[in-house]
Coordinates of C-alpha atoms in Angstrom, one line a residue:
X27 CA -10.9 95.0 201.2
X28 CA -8.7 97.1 203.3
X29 CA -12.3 98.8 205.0
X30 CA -14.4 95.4 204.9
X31 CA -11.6 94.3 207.0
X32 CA -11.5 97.1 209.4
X33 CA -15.3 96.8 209.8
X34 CA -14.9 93.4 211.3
X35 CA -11.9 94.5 213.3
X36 CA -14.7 97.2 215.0
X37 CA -17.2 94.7 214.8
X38 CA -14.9 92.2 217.0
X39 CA -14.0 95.0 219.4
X40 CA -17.5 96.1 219.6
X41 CA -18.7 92.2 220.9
X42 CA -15.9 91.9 223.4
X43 CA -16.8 95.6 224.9
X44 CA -20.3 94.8 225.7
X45 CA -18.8 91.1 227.3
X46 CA -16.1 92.1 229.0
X47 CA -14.5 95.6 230.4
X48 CA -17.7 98.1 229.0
X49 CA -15.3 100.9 228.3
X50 CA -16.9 102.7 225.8
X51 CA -20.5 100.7 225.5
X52 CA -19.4 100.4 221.6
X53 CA -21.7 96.9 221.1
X54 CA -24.8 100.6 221.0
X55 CA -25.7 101.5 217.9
X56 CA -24.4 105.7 218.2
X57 CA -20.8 104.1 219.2
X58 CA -20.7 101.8 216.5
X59 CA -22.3 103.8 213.8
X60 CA -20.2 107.0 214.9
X61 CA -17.0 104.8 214.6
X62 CA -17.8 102.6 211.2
X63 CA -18.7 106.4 209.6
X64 CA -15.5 106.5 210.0
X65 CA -13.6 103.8 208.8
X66 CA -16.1 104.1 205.8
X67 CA -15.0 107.9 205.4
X68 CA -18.3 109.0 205.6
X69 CA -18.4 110.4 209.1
X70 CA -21.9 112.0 209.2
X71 CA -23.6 108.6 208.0
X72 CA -22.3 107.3 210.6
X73 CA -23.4 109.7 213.5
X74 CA -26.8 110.3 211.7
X75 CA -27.2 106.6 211.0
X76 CA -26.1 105.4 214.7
X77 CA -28.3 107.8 216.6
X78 CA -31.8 106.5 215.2
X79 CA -30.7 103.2 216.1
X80 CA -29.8 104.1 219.2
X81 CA -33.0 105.9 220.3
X82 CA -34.7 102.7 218.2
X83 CA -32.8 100.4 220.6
X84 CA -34.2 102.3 223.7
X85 CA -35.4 99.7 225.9
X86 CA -34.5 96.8 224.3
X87 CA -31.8 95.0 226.8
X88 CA -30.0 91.6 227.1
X89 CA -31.6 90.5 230.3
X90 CA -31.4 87.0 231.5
X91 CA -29.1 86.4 228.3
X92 CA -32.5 86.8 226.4
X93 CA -32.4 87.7 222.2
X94 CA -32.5 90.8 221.1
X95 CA -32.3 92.4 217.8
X96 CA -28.6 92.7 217.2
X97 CA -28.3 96.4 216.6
X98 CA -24.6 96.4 216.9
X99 CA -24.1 94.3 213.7
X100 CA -26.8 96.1 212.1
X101 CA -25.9 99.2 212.7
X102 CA -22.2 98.9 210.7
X103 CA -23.8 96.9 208.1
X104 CA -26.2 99.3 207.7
X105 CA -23.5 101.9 207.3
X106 CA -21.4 99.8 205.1
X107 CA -23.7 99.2 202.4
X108 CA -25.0 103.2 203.2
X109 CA -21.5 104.5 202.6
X110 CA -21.7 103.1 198.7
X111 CA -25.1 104.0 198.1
X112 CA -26.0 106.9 195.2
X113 CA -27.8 110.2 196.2
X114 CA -27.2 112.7 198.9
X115 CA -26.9 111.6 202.8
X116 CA -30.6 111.5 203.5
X117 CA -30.9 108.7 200.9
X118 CA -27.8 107.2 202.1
X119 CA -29.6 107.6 205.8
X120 CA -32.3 106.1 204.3
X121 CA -31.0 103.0 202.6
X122 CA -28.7 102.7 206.0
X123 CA -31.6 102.5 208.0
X124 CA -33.6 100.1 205.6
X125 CA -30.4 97.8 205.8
X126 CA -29.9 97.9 209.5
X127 CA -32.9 97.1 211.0
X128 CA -34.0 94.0 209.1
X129 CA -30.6 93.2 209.3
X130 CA -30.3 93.3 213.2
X131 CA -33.5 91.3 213.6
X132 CA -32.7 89.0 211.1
X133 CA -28.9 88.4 212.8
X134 CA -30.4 88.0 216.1
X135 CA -31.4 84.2 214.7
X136 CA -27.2 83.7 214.9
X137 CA -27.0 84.5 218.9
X138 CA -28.2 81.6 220.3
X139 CA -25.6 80.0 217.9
X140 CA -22.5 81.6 220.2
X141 CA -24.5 81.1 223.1
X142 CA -25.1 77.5 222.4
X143 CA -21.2 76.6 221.7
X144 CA -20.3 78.2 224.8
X145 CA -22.9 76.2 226.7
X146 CA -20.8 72.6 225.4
X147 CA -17.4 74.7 226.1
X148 CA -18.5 75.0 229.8
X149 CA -18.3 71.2 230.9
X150 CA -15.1 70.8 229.5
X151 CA -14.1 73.8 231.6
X152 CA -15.9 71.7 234.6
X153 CA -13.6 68.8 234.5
X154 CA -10.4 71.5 234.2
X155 CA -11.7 72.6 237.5
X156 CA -12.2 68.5 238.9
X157 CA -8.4 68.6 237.9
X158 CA -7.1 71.7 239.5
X159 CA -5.9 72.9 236.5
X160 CA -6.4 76.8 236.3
X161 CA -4.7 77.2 232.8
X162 CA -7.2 75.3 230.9
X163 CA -9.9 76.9 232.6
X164 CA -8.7 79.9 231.5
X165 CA -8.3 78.6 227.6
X166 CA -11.6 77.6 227.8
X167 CA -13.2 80.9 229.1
X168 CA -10.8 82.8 226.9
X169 CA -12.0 80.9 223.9
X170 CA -15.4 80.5 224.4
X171 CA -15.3 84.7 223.1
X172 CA -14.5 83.3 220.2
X173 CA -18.3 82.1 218.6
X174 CA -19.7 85.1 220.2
X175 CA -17.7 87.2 217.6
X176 CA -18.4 85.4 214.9
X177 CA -21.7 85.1 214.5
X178 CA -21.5 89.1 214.5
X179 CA -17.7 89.5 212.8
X180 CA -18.8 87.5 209.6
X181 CA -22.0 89.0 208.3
X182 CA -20.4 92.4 209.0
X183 CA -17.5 90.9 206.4
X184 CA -19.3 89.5 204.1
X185 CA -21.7 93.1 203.5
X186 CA -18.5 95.2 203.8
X187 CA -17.2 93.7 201.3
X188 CA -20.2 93.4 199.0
X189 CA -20.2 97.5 199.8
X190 CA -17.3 98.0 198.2
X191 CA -18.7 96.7 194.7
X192 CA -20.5 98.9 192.6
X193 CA -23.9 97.0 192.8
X194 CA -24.8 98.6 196.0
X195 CA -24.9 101.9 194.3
X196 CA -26.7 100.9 191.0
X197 CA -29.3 99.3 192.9
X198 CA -29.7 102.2 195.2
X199 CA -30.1 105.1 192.3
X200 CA -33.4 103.5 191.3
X201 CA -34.9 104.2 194.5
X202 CA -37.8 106.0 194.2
X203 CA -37.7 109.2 196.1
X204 CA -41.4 108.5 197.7
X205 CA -39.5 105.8 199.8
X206 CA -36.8 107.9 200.2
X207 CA -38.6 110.2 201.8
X208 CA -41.1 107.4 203.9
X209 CA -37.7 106.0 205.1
X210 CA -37.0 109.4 206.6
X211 CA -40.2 109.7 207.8
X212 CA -39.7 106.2 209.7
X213 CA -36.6 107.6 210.9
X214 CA -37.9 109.6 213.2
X215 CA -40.7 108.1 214.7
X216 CA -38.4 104.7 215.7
X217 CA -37.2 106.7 218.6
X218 CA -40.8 106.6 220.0
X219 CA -40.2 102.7 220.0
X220 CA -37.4 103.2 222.4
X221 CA -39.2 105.6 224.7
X222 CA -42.6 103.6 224.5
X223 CA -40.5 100.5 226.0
X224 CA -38.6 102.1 228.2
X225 CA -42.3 103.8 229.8
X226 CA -43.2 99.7 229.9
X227 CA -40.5 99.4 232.4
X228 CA -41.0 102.1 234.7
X229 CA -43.8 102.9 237.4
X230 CA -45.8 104.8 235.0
X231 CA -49.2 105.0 237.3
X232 CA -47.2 106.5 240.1
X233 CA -44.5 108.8 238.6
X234 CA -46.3 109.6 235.1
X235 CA -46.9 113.2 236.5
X236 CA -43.5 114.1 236.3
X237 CA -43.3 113.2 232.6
X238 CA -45.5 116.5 232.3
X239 CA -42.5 118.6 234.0
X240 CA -39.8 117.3 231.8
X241 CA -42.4 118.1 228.4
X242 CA -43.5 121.7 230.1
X243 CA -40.2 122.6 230.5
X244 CA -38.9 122.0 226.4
X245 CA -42.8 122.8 224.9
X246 CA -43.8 125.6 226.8
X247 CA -40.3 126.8 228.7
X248 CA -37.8 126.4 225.6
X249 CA -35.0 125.0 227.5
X250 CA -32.7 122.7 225.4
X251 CA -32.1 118.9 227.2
X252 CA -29.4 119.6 228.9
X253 CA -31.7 122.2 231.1
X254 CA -34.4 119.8 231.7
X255 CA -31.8 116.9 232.2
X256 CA -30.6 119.3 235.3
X257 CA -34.1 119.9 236.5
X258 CA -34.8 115.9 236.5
X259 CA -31.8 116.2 238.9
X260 CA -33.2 118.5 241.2
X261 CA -36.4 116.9 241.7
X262 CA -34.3 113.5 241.9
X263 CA -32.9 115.1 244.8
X264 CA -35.5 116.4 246.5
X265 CA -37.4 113.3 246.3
X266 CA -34.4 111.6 248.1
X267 CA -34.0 114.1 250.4
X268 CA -37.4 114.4 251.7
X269 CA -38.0 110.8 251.3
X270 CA -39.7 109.0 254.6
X271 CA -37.2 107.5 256.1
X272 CA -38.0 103.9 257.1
X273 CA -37.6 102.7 260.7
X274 CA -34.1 100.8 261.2
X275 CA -34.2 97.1 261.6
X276 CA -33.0 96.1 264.6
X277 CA -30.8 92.7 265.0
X278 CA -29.9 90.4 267.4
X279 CA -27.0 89.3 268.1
X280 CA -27.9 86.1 266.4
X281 CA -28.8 87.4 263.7
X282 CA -26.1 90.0 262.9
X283 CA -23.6 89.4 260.1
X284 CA -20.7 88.1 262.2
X285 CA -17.0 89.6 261.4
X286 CA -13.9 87.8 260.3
X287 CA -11.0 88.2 262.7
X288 CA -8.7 86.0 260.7
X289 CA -5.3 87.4 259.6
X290 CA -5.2 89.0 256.0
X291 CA -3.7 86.0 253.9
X292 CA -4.5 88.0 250.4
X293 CA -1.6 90.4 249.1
X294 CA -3.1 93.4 246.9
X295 CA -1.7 91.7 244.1
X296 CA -4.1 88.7 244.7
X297 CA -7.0 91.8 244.9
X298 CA -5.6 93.4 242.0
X299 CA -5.6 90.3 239.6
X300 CA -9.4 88.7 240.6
X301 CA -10.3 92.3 240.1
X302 CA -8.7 92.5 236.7
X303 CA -9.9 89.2 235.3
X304 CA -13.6 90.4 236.2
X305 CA -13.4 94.0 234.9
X306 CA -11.5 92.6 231.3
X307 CA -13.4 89.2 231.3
X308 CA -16.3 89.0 233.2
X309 CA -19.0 87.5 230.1
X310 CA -17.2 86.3 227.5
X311 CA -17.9 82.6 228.4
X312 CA -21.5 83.7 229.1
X313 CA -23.7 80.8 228.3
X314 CA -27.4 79.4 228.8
X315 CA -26.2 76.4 231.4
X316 CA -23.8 78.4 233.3
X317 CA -24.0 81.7 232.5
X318 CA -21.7 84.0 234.2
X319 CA -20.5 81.0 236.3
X320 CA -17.0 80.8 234.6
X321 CA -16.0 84.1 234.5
X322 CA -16.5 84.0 238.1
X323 CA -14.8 81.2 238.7
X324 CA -11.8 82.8 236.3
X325 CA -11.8 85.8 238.8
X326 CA -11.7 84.1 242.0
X327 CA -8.8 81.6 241.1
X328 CA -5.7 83.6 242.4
X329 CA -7.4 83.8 245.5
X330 CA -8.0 80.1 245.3
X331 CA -4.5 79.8 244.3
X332 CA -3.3 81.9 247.3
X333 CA -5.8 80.6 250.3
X334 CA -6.2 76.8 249.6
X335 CA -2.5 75.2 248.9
X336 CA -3.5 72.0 248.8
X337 CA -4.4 70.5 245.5
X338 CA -7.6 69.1 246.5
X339 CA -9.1 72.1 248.2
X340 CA -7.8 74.2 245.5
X341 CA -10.1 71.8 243.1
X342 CA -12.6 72.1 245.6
X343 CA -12.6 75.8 245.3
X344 CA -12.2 75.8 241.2
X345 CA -16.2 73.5 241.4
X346 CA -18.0 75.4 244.0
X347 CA -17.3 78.9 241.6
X348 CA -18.3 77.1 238.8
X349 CA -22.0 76.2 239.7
X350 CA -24.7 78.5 238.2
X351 CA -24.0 82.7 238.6
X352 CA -25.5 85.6 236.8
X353 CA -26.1 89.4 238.0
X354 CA -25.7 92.8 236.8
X355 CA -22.1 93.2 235.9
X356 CA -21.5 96.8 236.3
X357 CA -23.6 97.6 239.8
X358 CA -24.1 93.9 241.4
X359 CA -21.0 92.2 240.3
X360 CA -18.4 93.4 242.1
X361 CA -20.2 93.9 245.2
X362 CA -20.7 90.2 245.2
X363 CA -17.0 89.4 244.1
X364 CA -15.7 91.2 246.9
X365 CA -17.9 90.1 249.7
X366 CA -16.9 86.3 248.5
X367 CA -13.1 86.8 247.8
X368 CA -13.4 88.3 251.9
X369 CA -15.2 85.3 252.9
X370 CA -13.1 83.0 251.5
X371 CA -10.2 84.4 252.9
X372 CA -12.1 84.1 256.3
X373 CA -12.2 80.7 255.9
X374 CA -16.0 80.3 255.5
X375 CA -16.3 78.9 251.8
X376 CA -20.0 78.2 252.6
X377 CA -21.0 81.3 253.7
X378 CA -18.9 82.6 250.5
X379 CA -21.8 80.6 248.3
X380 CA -25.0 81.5 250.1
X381 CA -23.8 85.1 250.0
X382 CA -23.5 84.4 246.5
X383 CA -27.0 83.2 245.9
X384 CA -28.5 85.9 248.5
X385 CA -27.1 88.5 246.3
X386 CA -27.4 87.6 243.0
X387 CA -30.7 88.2 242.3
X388 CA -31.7 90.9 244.0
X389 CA -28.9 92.8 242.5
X390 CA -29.4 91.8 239.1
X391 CA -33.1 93.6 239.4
X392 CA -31.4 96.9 241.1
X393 CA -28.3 97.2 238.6
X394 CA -30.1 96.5 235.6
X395 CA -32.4 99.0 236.4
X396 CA -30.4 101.8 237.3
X397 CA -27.5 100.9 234.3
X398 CA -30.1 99.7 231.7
X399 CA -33.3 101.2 232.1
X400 CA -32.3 104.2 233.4
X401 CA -28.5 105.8 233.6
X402 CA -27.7 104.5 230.1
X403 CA -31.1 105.7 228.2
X404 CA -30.6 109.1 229.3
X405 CA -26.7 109.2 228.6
X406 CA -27.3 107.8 225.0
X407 CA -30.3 109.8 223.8
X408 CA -28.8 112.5 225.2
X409 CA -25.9 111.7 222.8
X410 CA -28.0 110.8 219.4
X411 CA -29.6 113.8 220.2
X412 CA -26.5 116.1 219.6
X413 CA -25.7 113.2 217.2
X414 CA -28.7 113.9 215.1
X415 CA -27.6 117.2 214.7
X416 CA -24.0 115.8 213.0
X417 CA -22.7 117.4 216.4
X418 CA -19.9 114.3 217.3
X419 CA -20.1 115.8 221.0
X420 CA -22.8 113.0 221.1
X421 CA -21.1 110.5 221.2
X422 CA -17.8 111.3 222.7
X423 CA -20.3 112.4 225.6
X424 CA -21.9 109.2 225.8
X425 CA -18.2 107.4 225.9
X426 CA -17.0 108.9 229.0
X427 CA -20.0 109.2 230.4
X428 CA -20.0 105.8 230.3
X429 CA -16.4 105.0 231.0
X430 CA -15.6 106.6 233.7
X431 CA -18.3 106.5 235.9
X432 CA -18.6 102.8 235.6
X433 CA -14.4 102.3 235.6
X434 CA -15.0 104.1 239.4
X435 CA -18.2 102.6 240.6
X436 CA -16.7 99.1 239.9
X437 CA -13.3 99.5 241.6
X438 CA -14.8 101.0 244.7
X439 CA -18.1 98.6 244.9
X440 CA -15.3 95.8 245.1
X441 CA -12.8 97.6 247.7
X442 CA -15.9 97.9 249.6
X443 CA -17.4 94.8 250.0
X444 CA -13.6 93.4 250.4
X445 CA -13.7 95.6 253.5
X446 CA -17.0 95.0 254.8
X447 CA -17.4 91.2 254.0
X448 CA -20.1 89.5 255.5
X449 CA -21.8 92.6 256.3
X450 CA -22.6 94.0 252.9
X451 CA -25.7 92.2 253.4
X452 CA -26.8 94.4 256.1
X453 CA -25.7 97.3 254.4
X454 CA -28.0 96.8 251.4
X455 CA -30.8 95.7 253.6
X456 CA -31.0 99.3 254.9
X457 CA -32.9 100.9 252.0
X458 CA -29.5 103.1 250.4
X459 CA -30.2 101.3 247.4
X460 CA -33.9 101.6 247.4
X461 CA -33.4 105.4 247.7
X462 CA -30.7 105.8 245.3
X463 CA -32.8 103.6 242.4
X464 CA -36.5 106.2 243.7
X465 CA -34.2 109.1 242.4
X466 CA -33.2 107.9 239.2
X467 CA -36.6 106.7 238.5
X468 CA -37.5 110.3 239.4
X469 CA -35.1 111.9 237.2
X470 CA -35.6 109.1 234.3
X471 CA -39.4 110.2 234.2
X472 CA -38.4 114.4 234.0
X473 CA -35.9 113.9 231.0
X474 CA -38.2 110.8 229.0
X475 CA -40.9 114.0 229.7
X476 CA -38.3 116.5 227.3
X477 CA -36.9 114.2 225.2
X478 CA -40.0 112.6 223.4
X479 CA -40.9 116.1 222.0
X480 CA -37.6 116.8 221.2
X481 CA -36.3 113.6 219.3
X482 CA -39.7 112.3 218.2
X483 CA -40.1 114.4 214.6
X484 CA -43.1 114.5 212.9
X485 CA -45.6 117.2 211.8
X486 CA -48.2 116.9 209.6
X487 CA -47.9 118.6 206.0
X488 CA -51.9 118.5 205.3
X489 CA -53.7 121.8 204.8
X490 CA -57.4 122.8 204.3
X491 CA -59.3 125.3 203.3
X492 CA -61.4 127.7 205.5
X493 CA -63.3 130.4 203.9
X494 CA -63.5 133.7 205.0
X495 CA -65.4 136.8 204.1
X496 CA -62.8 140.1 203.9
X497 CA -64.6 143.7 203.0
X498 CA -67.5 141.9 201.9
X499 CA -66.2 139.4 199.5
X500 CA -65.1 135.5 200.1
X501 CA -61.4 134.5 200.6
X502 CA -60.7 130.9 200.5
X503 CA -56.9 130.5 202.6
X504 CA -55.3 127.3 203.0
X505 CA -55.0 126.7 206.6
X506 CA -51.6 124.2 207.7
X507 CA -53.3 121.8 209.8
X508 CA -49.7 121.5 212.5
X509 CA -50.3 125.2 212.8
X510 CA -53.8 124.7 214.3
X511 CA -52.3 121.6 216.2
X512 CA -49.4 124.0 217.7
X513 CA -52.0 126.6 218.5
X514 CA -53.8 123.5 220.9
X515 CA -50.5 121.7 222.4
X516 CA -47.2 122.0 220.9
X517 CA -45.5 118.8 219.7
X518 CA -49.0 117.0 220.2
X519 CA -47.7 114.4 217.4
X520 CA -44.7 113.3 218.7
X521 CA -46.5 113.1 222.0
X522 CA -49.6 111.1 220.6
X523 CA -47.3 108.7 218.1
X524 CA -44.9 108.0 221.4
X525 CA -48.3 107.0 223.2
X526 CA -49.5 105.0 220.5
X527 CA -46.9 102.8 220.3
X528 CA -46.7 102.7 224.0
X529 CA -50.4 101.3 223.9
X530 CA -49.1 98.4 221.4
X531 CA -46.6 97.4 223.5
X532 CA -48.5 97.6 227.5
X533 CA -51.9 97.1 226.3
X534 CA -51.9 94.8 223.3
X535 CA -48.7 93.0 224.5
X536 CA -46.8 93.6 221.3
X537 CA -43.0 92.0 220.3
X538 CA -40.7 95.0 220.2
X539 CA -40.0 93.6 216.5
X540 CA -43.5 93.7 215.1
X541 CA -43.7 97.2 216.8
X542 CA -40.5 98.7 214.7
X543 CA -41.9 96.9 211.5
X544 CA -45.4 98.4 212.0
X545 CA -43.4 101.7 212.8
X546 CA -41.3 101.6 210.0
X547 CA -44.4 100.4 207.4
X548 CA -46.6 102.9 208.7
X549 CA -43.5 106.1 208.7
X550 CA -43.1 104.4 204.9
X551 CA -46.6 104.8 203.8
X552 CA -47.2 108.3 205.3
X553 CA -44.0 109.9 204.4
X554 CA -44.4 108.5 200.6
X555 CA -47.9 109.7 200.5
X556 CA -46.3 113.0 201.8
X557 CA -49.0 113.6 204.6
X558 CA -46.3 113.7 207.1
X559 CA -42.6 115.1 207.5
X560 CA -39.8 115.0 210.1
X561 CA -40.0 118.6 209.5
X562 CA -42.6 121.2 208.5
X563 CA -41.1 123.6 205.0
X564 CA -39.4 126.1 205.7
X565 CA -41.0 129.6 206.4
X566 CA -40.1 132.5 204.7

């Protein structure tokens, strides 16, 4: 009881994290699988479990509030039920991930459930704000976290706790060791699922030349993915650097973003608190109406509170934050915060709104890109990759790679566009941004080009027989098919599997779903069979 209930402690913290603050990023399947190992007490499971789900979930983002797979929830089920399982801690692995993906697709049917709740909570929020009153407002955004959680805390209960019966492991020692092994097999071609989707997303036709670099350097070069993470950044570089550099845009004086010269009324404190409010809180009201509308509105109210002392404006104020908001929380969102709180404290409320909708969208395109697509793939499968290896460097790396960058970039996006106001605008009109988002592509492309052969594992086990003629009489040797395969390209299966399924989902227009099932049926059938193997024997 004591661990089922711990579970859903995570499992509440984990929802919250990828709503509100993003600390650690523990709503990913290597933080949540890494941390439920441990509650558990089975600490490998949990790394070894959380890093295929993790380079499974490559790719697959929340954009638009659209559903996904819930691989949080499936990920510390899947561990749960793992944890109690019979056999050694590749069957464990096994079973874990057997349980954990059916079990995030099949959860993902409860998210539109939270979302849906929220979306009534929000118009009684909207006559809170008709009435000036800030504390319900706040109730209302604080509780509307609540069906979020527990469409994800209660399933993860209810299997922790049928985990910590026996009947999980009597049902599991029957299981042949042909699936066993096809499970294990299916293990480790899902991360091709992630890189296939994440190639889907990207400029392939232009940069797909700099996949080659990334691959030459583990295949033919040896060096390990930290080394061909560092040359990605080079060439990142350089492709900044030497960039053309497009000719300014002139303005006139019409059309210049004007400046405020209107008194500071805002004390830091006022900064300080809309600040907090939209670090801590910034989604967990997210719904389909509104979206991030009242966490907005949540964030802006001590400067409402502060700039418009009259009732009526105040309520005024409250309404016009409320209407319909949504951008990338971590690069978009603060920009966009800071630029209004200025312009409200200039006394131009409207242009506070149109900046708002100017912004918005183009932002949401350039953050999710360079947090989603791009930062956070190669932070994480960098992680599961040490991960993978039972090395818990993976994902402590991935944590503060993720904390404190973001904990920075947030704090000083905001402090900027405070300063700047009405002129961020201008500032991201003159192509920083477009730069900054052509390197990362650049780098994304060199280390996608490494890790495929180096997380994608699968060899081929089959063998045939060549006959040759030594001193005049006929030898027949049986020849290992990967060894002939090595001899042409090394890793050529990993390579060909990752293109394969990138095929399914360009060309043939594929769910990301049906892909992991046909994955997963496929890695079943050939491991059981025993044609392939993560791993070739061991050589002697």
């Amino acid at each position: 009881m004591l661990v089922a209930l711990a579970l859903t402690v995570w499992a509440v913290y984990c929802t919250y994290d990828g709503l509100g603050p993003f600390l650690i990023y523990a709503q990913r399947p290597l933080i949540a699988g890494s941390v439920a190992g441990l509650i558990t007490g089975n600490p490998l499971l949990g790394l070894l479990i959380g890093a295929t789900l993790e380079l499974a979930a490559l790719g697959v983002y929340t954009y638009g509030g659209a559903t996904i797979p819930d691989y949080q929830t499936g990920t510390i089920v899947g561990t749960a039920l793992a944890a109690s399982a019979a056999g050694g801690t590749s069957a464990q692995v096994a079973v874990g991930l057997g349980v954990g993906l059916p079990a995030a697709v099949l959860l993902s049917a409860l998210d539109p459930v939270g979302k849906m709740v929220t979306t009534g909570l929000v118009h009684r929020a909207d006559s809170y704000a008709a009435d000036g009153n800030a504390r319900g407002m706040a109730m209302i955004h604080w509780v509307s976290l609540i069906p979020w959680v527990a469409v994800r805390a209660i399933p993860t209960f209810l299997a922790a706790l049928a985990a910590s019966g026996g009947l999980v492991k009597d049902i599991t020692a029957n299981i042949p060791t042909g699936f066993v092994n096809g499970m294990t097999l299916a293990g480790s071609l899902l991360p091709a699922v992630g890189f296939a989707l994440l190639l889907g997303m990207m400029e392939l036709r232009k940069y797909w030349y700099l996949l080659l670099v990334g691959f030459v350097g583990f295949a033919y070069l040896h060096l390990p993915v930290l080394g061909v993470a560092l040359v990605g950044v080079a060439m990142a570089m350089l492709f900044v650097t030497f960039k053309r550099e497009e000719p300014a845009v002139v303005t006139t004086a019409a059309e210049s973003p004007e400046e405020s010269t209107v008194d500071p009324r805002l004390t830091k404190q006022d900064l300080r608190r809309a600040y907090r409010r939209y670090f801590w809180s910034s989604q967990i009201s997210w719904n389909y109406e509104r979206m991030q509308a009242l966490g907005f509105a949540y964030s802006m109210e001590p400067v409402l509170r502060r700039l418009y002392p009259d009732k009526a404006d105040y309520a005024a104020g409250l309404q016009r934050h409320m209407q319909f908001f949504n951008t990338s929380v971590l690069v978009g969102g603060p920009l966009i915060l800071g630029s209004t709180v200025a312009l409200e404290e200039a006394g131009t409320p409207t242009s506070a709104a149109s900046t708002k909708v100017a912004l918005m969208g183009p932002l949401a395109g350039i953050g999710d890109t360079l947090v989603f697509a791009l930062y956070n793939s190669i932070i994480f499968t960098m992680g599961a990759s040490w991960a993978l290896q039972g090395n818990w460097l993976g994902p402590v790396f991935a944590a503060v790679m993720v904390l404190v960058p973001y904990a920075l970039i947030r704090r000083w996006q905001f402090g900027f566009a405070y300063r700047e106001g009405k002129r961020l605008a201008g500032h991201l009109a003159a192509g920083a941004l477009a730069r900054v988002a052509q390197g990362a592509t650049v780098l994304g492309f060199v280390v996608l080009g490494g890790f495929i052969p180096s997380i994608v594992k699968v060899v081929t086990t089959l063998t045939y027989r060549q006959t040759t003629t030594v001193q005049g009489q006929a030898v027949t040797q049986a020849v290992a098919i990967q060894d002939r395969l090595d001899e042409l390209v090394p890793f050529l299966l990993p390579v060909l599997v990752t293109a394969g399924v990138y095929l399914l989902a360009a060309k043939a227009r594929m769910r990301p779903i049906w892909i992991i099932a046909v994955v997963m049926v496929v890695g079943v059938a050939l491991g059981w069979l025993g044609w392939f193997a993560p791993a070739g024997p061991a050589k002697s």
